[in-house]
Short mmCIF file of C-alpha atoms in Angstrom, two decimals:
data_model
loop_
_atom_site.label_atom_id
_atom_site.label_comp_id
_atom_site.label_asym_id
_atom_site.label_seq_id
_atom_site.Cartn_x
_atom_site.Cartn_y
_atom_site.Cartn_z
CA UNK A 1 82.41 -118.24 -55.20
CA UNK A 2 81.86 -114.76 -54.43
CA UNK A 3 85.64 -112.84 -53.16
CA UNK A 4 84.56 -110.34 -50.28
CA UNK A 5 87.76 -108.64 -49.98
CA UNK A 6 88.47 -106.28 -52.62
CA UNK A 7 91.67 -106.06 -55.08
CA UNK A 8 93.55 -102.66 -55.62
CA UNK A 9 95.44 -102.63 -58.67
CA UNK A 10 98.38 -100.32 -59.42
CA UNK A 11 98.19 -99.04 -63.08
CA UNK A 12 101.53 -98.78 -65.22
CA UNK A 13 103.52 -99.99 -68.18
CA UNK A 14 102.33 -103.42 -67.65
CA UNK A 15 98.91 -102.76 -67.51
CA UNK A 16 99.00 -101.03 -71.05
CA UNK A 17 98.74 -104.10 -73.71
CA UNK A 18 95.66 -104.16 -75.57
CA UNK A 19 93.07 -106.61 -73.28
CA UNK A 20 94.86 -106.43 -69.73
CA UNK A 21 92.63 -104.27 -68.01
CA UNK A 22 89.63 -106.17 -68.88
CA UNK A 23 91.29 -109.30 -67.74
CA UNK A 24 92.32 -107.89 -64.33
CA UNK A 25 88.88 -107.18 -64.19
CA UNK A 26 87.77 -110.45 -64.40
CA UNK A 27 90.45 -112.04 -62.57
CA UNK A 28 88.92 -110.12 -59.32
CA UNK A 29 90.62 -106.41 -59.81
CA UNK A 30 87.99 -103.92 -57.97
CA UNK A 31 90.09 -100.43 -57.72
CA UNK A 32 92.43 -99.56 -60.33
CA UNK A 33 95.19 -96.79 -58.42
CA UNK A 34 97.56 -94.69 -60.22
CA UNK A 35 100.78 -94.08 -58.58
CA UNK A 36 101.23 -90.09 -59.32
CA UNK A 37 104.77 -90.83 -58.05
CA UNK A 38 104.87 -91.58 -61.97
CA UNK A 39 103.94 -90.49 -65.50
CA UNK A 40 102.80 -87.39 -66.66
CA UNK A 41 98.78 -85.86 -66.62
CA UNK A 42 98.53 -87.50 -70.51
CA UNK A 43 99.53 -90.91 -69.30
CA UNK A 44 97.01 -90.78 -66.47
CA UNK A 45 94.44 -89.37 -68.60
CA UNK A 46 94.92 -92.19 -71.41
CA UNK A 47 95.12 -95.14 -68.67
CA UNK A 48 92.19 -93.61 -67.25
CA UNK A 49 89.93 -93.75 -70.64
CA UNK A 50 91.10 -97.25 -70.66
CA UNK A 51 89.55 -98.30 -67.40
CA UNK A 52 86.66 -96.60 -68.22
CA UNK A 53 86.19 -98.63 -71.39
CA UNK A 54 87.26 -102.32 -69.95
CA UNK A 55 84.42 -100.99 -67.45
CA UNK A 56 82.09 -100.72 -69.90
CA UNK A 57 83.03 -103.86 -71.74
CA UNK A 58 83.09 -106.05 -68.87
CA UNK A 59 79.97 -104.35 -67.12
CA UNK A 60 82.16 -104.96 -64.18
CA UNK A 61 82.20 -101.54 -61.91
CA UNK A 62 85.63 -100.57 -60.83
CA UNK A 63 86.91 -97.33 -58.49
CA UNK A 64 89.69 -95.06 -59.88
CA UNK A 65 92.03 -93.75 -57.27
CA UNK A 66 94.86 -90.96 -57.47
CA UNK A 67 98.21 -91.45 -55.44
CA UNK A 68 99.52 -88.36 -54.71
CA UNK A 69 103.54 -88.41 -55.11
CA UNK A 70 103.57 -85.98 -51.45
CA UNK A 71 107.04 -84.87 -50.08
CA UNK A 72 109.77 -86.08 -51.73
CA UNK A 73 112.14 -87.30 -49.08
CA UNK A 74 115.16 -88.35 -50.86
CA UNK A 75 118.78 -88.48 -51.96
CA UNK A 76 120.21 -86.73 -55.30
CA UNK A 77 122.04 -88.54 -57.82
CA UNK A 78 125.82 -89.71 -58.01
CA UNK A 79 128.26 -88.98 -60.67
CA UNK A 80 128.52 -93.05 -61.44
CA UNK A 81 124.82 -93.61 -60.93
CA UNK A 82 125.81 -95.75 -57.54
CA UNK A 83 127.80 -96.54 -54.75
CA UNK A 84 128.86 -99.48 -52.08
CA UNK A 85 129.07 -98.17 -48.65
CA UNK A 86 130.42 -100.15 -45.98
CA UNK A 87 129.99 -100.56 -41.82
CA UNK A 88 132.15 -97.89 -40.70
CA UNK A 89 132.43 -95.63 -43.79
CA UNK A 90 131.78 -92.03 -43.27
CA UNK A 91 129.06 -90.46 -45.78
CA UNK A 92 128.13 -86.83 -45.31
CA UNK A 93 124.31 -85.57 -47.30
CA UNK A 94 124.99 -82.11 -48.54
CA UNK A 95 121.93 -80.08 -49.04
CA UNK A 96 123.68 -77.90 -51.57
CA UNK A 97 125.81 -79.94 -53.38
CA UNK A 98 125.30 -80.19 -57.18
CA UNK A 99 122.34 -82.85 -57.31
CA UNK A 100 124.47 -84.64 -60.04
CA UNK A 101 127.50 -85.14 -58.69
CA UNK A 102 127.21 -87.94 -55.35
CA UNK A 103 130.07 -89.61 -54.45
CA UNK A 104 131.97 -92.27 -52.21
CA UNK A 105 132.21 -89.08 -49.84
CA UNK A 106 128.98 -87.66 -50.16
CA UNK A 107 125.87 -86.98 -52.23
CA UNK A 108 123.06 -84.05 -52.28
CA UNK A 109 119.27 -84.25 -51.21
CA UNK A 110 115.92 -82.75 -52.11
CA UNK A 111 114.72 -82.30 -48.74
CA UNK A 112 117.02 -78.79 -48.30
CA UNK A 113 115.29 -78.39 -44.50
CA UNK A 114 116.46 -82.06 -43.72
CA UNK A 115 119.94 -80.99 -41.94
CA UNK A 116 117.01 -78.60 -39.38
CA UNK A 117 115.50 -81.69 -38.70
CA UNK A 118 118.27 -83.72 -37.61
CA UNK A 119 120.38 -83.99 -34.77
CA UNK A 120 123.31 -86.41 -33.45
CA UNK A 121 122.31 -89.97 -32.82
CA UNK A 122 119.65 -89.73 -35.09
CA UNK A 123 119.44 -93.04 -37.40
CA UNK A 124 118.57 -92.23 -40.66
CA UNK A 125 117.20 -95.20 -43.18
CA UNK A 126 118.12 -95.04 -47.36
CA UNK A 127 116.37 -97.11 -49.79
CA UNK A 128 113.38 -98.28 -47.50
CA UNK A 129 115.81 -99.25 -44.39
CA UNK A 130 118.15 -101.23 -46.16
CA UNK A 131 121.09 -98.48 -45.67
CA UNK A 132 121.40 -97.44 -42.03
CA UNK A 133 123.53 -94.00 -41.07
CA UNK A 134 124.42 -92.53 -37.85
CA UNK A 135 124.02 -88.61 -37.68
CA UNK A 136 127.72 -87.61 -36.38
CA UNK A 137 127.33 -84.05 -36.39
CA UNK A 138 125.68 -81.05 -38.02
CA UNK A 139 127.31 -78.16 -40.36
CA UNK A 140 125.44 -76.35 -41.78
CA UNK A 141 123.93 -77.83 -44.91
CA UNK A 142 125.77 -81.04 -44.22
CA UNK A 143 124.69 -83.63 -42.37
CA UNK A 144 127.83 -86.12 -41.51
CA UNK A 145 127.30 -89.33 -40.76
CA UNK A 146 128.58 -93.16 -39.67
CA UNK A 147 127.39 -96.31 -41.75
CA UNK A 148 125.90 -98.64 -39.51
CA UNK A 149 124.50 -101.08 -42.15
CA UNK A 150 125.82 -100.72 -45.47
CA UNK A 151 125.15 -101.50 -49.39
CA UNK A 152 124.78 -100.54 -53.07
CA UNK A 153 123.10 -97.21 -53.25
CA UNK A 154 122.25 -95.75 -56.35
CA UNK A 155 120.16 -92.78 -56.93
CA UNK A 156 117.15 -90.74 -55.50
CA UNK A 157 116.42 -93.39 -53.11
CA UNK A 158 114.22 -92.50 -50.24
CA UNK A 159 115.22 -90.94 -46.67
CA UNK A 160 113.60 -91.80 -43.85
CA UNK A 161 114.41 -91.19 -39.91
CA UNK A 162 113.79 -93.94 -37.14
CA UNK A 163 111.27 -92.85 -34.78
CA UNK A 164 110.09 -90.08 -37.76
CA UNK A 165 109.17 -86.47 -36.78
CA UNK A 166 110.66 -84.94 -40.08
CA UNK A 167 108.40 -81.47 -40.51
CA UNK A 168 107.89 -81.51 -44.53
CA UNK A 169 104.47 -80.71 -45.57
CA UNK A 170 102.13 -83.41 -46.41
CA UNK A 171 100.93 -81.41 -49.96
CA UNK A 172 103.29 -80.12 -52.45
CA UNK A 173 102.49 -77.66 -54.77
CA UNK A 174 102.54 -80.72 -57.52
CA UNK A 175 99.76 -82.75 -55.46
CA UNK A 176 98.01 -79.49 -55.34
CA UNK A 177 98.09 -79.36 -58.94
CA UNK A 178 96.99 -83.21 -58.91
CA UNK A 179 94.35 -82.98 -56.68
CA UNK A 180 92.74 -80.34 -59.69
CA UNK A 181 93.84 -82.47 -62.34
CA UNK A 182 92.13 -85.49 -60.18
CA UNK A 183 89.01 -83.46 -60.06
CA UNK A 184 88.98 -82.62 -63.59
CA UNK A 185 89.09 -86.33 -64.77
CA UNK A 186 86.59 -87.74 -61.75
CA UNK A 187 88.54 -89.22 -60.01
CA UNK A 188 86.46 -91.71 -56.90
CA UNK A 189 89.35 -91.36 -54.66
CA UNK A 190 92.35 -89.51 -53.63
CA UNK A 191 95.00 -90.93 -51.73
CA UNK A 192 96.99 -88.29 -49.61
CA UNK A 193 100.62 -89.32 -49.00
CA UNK A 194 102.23 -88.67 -45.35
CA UNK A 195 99.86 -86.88 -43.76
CA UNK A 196 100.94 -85.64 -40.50
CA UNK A 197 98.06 -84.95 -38.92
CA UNK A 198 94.08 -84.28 -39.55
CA UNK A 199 94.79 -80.75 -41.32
CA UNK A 200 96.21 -81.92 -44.00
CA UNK A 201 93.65 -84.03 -45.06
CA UNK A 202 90.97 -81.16 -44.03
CA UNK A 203 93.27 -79.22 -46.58
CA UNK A 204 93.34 -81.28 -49.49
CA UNK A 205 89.62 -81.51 -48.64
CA UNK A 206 89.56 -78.09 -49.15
CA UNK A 207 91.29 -78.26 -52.42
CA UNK A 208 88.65 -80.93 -53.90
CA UNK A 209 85.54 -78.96 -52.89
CA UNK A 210 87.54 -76.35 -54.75
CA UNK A 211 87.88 -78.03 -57.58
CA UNK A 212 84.10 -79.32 -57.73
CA UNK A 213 85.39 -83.31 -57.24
CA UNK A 214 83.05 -85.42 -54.94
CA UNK A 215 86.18 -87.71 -54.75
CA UNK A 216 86.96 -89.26 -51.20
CA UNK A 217 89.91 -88.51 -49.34
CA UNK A 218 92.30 -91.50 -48.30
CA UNK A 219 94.98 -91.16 -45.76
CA UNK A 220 97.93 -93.10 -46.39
CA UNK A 221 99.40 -93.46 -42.55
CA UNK A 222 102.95 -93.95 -42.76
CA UNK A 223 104.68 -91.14 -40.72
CA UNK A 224 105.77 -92.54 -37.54
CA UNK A 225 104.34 -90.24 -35.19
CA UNK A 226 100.55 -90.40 -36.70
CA UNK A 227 100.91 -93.93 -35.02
CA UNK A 228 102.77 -92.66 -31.60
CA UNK A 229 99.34 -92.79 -29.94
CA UNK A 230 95.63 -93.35 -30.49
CA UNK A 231 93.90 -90.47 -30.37
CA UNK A 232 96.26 -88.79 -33.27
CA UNK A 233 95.40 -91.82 -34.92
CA UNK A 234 91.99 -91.61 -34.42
CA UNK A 235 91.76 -88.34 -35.85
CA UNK A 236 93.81 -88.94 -39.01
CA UNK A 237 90.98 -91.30 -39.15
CA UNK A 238 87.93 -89.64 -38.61
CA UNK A 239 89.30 -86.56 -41.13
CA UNK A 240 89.70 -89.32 -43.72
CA UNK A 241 86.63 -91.56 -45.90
CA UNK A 242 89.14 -94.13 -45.89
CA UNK A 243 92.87 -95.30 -44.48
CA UNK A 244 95.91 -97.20 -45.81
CA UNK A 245 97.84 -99.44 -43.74
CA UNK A 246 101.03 -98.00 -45.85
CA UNK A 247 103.89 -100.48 -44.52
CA UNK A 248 106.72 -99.38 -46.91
CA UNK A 249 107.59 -96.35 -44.88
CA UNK A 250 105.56 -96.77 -41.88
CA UNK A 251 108.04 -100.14 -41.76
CA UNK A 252 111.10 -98.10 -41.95
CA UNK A 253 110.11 -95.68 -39.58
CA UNK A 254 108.75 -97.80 -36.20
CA UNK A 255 110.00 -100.86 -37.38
CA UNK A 256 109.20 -103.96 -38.16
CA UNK A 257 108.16 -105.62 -34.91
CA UNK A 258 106.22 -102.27 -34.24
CA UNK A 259 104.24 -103.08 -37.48
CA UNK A 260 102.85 -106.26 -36.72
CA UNK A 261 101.05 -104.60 -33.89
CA UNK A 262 100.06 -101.12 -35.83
CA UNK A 263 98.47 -102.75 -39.30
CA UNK A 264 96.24 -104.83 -36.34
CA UNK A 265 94.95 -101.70 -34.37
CA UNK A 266 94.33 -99.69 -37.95
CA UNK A 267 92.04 -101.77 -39.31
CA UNK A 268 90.26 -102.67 -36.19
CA UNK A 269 89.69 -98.98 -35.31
CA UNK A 270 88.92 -98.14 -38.70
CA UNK A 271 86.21 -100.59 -38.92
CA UNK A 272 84.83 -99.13 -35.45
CA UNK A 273 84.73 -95.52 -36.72
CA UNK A 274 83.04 -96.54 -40.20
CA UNK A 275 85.61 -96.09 -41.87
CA UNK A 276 87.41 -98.44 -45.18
CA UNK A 277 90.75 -99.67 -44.39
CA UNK A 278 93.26 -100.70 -47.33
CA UNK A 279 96.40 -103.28 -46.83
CA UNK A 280 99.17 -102.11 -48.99
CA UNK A 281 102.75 -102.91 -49.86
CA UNK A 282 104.67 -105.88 -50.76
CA UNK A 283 101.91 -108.02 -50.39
CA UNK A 284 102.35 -110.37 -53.48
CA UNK A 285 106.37 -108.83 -54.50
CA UNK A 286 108.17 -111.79 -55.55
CA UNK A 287 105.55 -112.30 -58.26
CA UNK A 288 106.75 -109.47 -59.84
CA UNK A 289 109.17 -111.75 -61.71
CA UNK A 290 107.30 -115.17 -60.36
CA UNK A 291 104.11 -116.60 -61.33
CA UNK A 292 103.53 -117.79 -58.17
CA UNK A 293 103.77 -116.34 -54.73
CA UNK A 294 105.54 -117.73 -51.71
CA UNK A 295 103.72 -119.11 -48.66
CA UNK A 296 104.89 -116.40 -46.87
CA UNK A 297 103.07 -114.11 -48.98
CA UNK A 298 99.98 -116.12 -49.15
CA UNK A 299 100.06 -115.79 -44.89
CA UNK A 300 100.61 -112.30 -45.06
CA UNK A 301 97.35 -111.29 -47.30
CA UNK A 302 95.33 -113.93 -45.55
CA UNK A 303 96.30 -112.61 -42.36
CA UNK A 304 95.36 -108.69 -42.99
CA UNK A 305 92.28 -110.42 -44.49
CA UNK A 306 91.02 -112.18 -41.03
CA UNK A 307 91.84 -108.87 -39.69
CA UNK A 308 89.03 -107.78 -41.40
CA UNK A 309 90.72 -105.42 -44.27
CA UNK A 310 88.50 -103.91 -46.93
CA UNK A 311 90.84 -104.76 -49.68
CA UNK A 312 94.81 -105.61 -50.16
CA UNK A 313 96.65 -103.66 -53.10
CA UNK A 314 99.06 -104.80 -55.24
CA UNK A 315 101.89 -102.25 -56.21
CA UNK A 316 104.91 -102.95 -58.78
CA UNK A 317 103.24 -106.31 -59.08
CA UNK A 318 100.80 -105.25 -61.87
CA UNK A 319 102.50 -101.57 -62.64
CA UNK A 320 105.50 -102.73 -63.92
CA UNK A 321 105.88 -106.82 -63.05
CA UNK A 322 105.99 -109.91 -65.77
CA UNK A 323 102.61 -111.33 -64.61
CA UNK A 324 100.16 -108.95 -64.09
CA UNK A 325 96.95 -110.99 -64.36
CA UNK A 326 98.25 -114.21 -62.64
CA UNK A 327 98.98 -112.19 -59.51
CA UNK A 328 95.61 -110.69 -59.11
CA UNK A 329 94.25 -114.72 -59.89
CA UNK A 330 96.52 -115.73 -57.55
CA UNK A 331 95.52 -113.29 -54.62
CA UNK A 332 91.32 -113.70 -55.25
CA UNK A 333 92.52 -117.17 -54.73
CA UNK A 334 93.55 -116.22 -51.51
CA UNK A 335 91.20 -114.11 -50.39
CA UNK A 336 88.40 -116.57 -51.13
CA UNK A 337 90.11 -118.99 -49.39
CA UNK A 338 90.96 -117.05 -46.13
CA UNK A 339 86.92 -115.52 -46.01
CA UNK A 340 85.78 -119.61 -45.83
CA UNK A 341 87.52 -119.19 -42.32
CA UNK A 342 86.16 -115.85 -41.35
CA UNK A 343 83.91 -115.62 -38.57
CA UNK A 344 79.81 -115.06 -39.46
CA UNK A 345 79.10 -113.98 -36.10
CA UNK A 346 78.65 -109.95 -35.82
CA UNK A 347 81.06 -107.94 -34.36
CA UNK A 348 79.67 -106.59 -31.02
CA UNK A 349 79.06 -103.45 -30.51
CA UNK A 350 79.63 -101.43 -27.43
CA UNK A 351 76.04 -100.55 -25.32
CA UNK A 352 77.45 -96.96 -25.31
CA UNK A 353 78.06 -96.46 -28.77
CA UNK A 354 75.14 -95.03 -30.02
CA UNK A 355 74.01 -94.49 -33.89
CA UNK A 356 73.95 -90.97 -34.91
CA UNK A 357 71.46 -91.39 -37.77
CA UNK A 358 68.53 -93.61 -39.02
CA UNK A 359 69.77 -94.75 -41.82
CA UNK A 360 72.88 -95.84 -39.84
CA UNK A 361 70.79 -97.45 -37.20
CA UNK A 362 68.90 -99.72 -40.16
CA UNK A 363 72.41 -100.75 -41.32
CA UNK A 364 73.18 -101.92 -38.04
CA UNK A 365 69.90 -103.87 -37.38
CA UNK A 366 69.52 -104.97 -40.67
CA UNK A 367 73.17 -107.10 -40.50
CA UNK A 368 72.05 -108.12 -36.86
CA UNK A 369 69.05 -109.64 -38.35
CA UNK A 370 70.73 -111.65 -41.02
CA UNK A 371 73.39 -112.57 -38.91
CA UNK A 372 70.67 -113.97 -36.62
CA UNK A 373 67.82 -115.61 -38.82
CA UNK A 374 68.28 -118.83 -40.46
CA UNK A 375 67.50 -118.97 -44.18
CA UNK A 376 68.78 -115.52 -45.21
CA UNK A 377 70.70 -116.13 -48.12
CA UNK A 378 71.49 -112.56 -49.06
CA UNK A 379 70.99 -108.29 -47.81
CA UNK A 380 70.09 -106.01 -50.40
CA UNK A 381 70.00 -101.97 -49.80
CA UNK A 382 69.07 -99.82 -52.08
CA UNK A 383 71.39 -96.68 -51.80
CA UNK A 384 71.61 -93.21 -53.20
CA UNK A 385 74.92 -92.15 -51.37
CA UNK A 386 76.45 -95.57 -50.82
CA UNK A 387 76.37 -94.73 -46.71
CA UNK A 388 74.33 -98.04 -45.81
CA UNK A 389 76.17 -100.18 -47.72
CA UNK A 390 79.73 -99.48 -46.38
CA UNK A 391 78.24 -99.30 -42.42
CA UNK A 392 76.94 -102.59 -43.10
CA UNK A 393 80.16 -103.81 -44.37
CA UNK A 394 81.49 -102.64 -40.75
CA UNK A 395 79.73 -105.87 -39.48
CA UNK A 396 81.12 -109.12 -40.38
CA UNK A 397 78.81 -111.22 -42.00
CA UNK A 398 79.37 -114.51 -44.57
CA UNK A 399 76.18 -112.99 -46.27
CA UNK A 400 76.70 -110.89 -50.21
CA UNK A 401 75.31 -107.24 -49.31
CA UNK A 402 74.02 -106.37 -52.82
CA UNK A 403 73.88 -102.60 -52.82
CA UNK A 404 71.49 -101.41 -55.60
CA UNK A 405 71.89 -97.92 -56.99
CA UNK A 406 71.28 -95.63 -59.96
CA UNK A 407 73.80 -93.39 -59.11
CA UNK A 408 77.34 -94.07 -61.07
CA UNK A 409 80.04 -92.36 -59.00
CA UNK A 410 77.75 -94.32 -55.82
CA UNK A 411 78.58 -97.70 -58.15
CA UNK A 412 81.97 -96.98 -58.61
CA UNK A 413 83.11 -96.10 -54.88
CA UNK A 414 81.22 -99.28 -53.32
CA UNK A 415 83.44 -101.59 -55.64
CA UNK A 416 86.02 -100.47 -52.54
CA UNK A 417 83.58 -101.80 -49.69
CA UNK A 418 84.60 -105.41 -48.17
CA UNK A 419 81.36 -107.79 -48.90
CA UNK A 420 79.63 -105.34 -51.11
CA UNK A 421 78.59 -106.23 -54.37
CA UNK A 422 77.19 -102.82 -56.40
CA UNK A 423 75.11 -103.17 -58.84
CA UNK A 424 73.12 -100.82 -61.37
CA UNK A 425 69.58 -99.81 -60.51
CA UNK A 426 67.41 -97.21 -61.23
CA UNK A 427 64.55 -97.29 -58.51
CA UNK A 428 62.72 -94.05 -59.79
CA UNK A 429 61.69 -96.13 -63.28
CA UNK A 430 59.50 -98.16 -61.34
CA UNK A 431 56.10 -97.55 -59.25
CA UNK A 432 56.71 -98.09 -55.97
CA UNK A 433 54.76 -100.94 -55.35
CA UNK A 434 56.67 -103.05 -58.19
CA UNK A 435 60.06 -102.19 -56.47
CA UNK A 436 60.82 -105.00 -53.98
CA UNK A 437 59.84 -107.43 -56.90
CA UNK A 438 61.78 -106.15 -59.80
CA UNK A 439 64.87 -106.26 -57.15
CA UNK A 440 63.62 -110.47 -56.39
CA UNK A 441 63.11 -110.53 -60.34
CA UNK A 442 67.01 -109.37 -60.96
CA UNK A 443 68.41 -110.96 -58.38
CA UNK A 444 66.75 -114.56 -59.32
CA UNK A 445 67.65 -113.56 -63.28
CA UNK A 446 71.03 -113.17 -62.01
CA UNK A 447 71.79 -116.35 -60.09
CA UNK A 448 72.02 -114.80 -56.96
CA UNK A 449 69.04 -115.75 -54.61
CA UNK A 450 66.96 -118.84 -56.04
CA UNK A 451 63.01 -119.76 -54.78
CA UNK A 452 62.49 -119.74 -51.26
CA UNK A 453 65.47 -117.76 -50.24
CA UNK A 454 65.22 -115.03 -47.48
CA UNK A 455 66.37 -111.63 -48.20
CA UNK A 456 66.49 -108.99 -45.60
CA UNK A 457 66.27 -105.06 -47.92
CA UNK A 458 66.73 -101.91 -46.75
CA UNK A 459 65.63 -98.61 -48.37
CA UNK A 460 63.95 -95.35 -47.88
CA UNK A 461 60.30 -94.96 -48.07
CA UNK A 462 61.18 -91.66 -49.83
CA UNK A 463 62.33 -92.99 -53.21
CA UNK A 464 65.51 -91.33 -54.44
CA UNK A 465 66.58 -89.55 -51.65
CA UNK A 466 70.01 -89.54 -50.12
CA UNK A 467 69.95 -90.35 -46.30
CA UNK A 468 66.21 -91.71 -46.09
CA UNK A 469 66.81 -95.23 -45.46
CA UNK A 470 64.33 -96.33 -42.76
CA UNK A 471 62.72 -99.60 -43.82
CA UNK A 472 63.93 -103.53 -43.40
CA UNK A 473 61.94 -105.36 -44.71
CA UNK A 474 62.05 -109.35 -45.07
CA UNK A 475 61.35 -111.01 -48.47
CA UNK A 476 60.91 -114.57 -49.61
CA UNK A 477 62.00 -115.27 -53.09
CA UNK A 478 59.32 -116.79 -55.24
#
C-alpha cells in the first residue's frame, strides 16, 4: 500500500551505524533533516555523503534539509551542572554573570538584550514551559523573578516568554554561515528558525541566491506573534516554499489550548496558498526509549494527517533514540492507516480564486477530472520544475500522482509533496510521439497501472521546458 504522507527524519548519532539509512529508507523515510542546532560542518558533510549513497543504493529518492540553529534563547550554565527550584523561590537571570557559575540564587543568559525585552508580570517559560517565573522587577542586567512552577533545571535550557514578542533576530551570523555551507553541499531545503516576520525569510533568500543554492526556504512558525493574526501569517507564508507547524516553542509561547486551534489553520491555509506544510515535534517521543508508541501518539499523527499535512517529522526519535527504524515502521503504519479514512472528494475551491498560470490551471483540472471519472487508477505529470506536481497535491485525492522528471534536484524536492510519488525520467531521449507510451510501458513494468486502467497525464507540448504544461490528456493502459 502506497503511504501518501511523507516521513521527515532527523539525522544524528543514531542514524550513523553502517545500513540505517538505507533501512529508514525503506521503512517509509522521505526527507532526511539535519538539526544544525548540532555537530560541526564535517559531521553534516559525512552524514550527508551517506544519504546520498543509501539513495543510490536503494534507488529510493530522498530530500536533504538544513535546520538552522537561529537565536539562541537560553540560560548559561551552573556551577553544579543543576538546580531544584521551588513555588515561591526567588531566581534572578543575570546577563553578565560569569556563564559558568549559576546558582540556587541566580544564573547567566546568552540572550544579553533579554532584560530590554522584559517587563514586570511578564511570565517567562525554562526548559520548554516546564519552569514558570514571574518577572518581579528590572535592574539593569538582572532580571528578578518569582517561581511560579518549579523543578530540576540544569543547563542552557531554553527561554521563552508567554505571549512572545522577544526582538532577537531570526539569522545569526552562524546560520548565515550555514546557509553558505548549505549551498555549498546542495542542500533541497533550508529550514529558517523563528522567523518573525516575511523579511527574514526574504533575507535568507537573499543569502541563498548569494550563494548560488536553488534550495527552498522553510519557515519554521513558532514565535508567538507570527500566529497573533492571519494576515502576518499569511505572509510568513507566502515568503516561504514551505511551513512547519513547529509546536515545541510555538507550545510554550500561546499555549497549549491555543495550539490545537493554530496547527489546524496552518495547514489549511498553507494548502490554500500552494504551499507544503510539515507537522513537527514530539510526534512519536516516547519511542525514543520504546518500541512502540502510545495511542496517544498514534491520535496525534493521524490527526495532523486528516488535516491534510504534507508530512510529520520525527526529531530525537531517530537522531539520538534506541529504535530508530521501528519508529519510522511504526508511523508509515499510521499514516497508511489514517489516509484509508481520508476523504477522495476535492477540496473546493472558491469561484473567486482564480489561477494565475496555465500550468497551474491544468493541475487544477487535471485532479478535478480524476476525482470525477470512474476508472482512473492513477495521474501522471511530467515536470521540469516540480510546480504541477505539488499544486496537484493541494487537492485531495485517494489517486498516486506519479510525477515524472529528468531533473534530479526536481526528484529530490517532490519526495516532500503529500501523494506524490517522483520518479526518474528523461523525456528528451524519446521522439515525441513514443512519449505517452514509454510512460504506460514503465508504469505497467512497474506494477503501478495494469491493462485497462485510466490514466489522466499532464505535460507540456514543448518538451523540456519549465512552466509549459498545457495538455491533459486521458490514456487507457494496454
Amino acid at each position: 500500500m502506497l503511504k501518501r504522507t511523507k516521513i521527515v527524519a532527523t539525522l544524528g548519532p543514531s542514524t550513523d551505524a553502517e545500513g540505517i539509512l538505507e533501512r529508514l529508507l525503506k521503512a517509509g523515510a522521505n526527507v532526511f533533516r539535519l538539526n544544525f542546532s548540532h555537530g560541526t560542518s564535517s559531521d553534516h558533510r559525512k552524514r550527508v555523503e551517506r544519504v546520498r549513497e543509501a539513495s543510490r543504493k536503494t534507488g529510493i529518492p530522498v530530500a536533504l534539509m538544513a535546520d538552522l540553529q537561529g537565536p539562541k534563547i537560553r540560560i548559561a550554565r551552573f556551577l553544579h551542572q543543576k538546580i531544584t527550584l521551588a513555588p515561591g523561590d526567588l531566581f534572578t537571570l543575570d546577563a553578565t554573570m560569569d556563564p559558568a557559575a549559576g546558582t540556587n540564587a541566580c544564573v547567566g543568559i546568552d540572550y544579553k538584550a533579554l532584560p530590554d525585552d522584559c517587563k514586570p508580570t511578564d511570565q517567562l517559560l525554562l526548559d520548554d514551559g516546564r519552569i514558570q517565573l514571574e518577572v518581579l522587577s528590572i535592574d539593569g542586567s538582572k532580571i528578578h523573578t518569582k517561581v511560579i512552577i518549579g523543578g530540576i533545571l540544569s543547563n542552557n535550557k531554553g527561554i521563552n516568554r508567554l505571549g512572545g514578542g522577544l526582538s532577537v533576530d531570526a539569522l545569526t551570523d552562524k546560520d548565515r554561515f550555514d546557509i553558505k555551507f548549505a549551498a555549498e553541499i546542495d542542500f533541497d531545503y533550508v529550514a529558517v528558525s523563528f522567523p518573525r516576520s516575511a523579511e527574514d525569510l526574504i533575507e535568507a533568500r537573499r543569502l541563498l541566491d548569494e550563494s548560488q543554492s536553488r534550495a527552498e526556504i522553510i519557515a519554521k512558525v513558532e514565535r508567538a506573534e507570527t500566529v497573533v493574526d492571519h494576515q502576518t501569517l499569511d505572509s510568513i507564508i507566502l515568503a516561504a516554499d514551505g511551513v512547519m507547524v513547529a509546536r515545541g516553542d510555538l507550545g510554550v509561547e500561546i499555549g497549549d489550548a491555543e495550539l490545537i486551534g493554530v496547527q489546524k489553520h496552518l495547514i489549511r491555509r498553507a494548502r490554500e496558498l500552494n504551499r507544503f506544510v510539515i507537522t513537527a515535534t514530539q510526534m512519536m517521543e516516547t519511542m525514543i526509549h520504546n518500541p512502540m508508541p502510545t495511542r496517544a501518539e498514534v491520535f496525534d499523527v493521524a490527526n495532523a494527517i486528516l488535516d491534510g499535512t504534507d508530512a510529520v517529522m520525527l526529531s530525537a526519535e531517530t537522531a539520538a533514540g534506541d529504535y530508530p527504524v521501528e519508529v519510522v515502521q511504526a508511523m508509515t503504519r499510521i499514516c497508511q492507516g489514517a489516509e484509508k479514512q481520508q476523504l477522495v472528494a476535492p477540496v473546493p475551491t472558491s469561484p473567486t480564486k482564480i489561477c494565475e498560470r496555465i500550468d497551474q490551471a491544468i493541475a487544477r483540472s487535471a485532479m478535478y477530472t480524476a476525482n470525477g471519472l470512474n476508472g482512473v487508477r492513477a495521474i501522471v505529470c511530467l515536470t521540469e520544475s516540480g510546480s504541477t506536481p505539488l499544486w496537484m497535491s493541494r487537492i485531495r485525492s485517494g489517486l498516486p500522482i506519479y510525477a515524472l522528471t529528468r531533473n534530479s534536484r526536481t526528484l529530490r524536492r517532490m519526495a516532500l509533496y503529500r501523494g506524490v510519488q517522483p520518479i526518474f525520467f528523461d523525456v528528451t531521449a524519446l521522439d515525441k510521439d513514443r512519449i505517452n507510451d514509454a510512460i504506460l510501458a514503465g508504469l505497467k513494468a512497474d506494477g503501478r497501472v495494469t491493462c485497462g486502467d485510466i490514466v489522466l497525464l499532464t505535460r507540456g507540448s514543448l518538451i523540456g521546458a519549465h512552466g509549459q504544461t498545457n495538455l491533459m490528456q486521458i490514456l487507457q493502459v494496454q
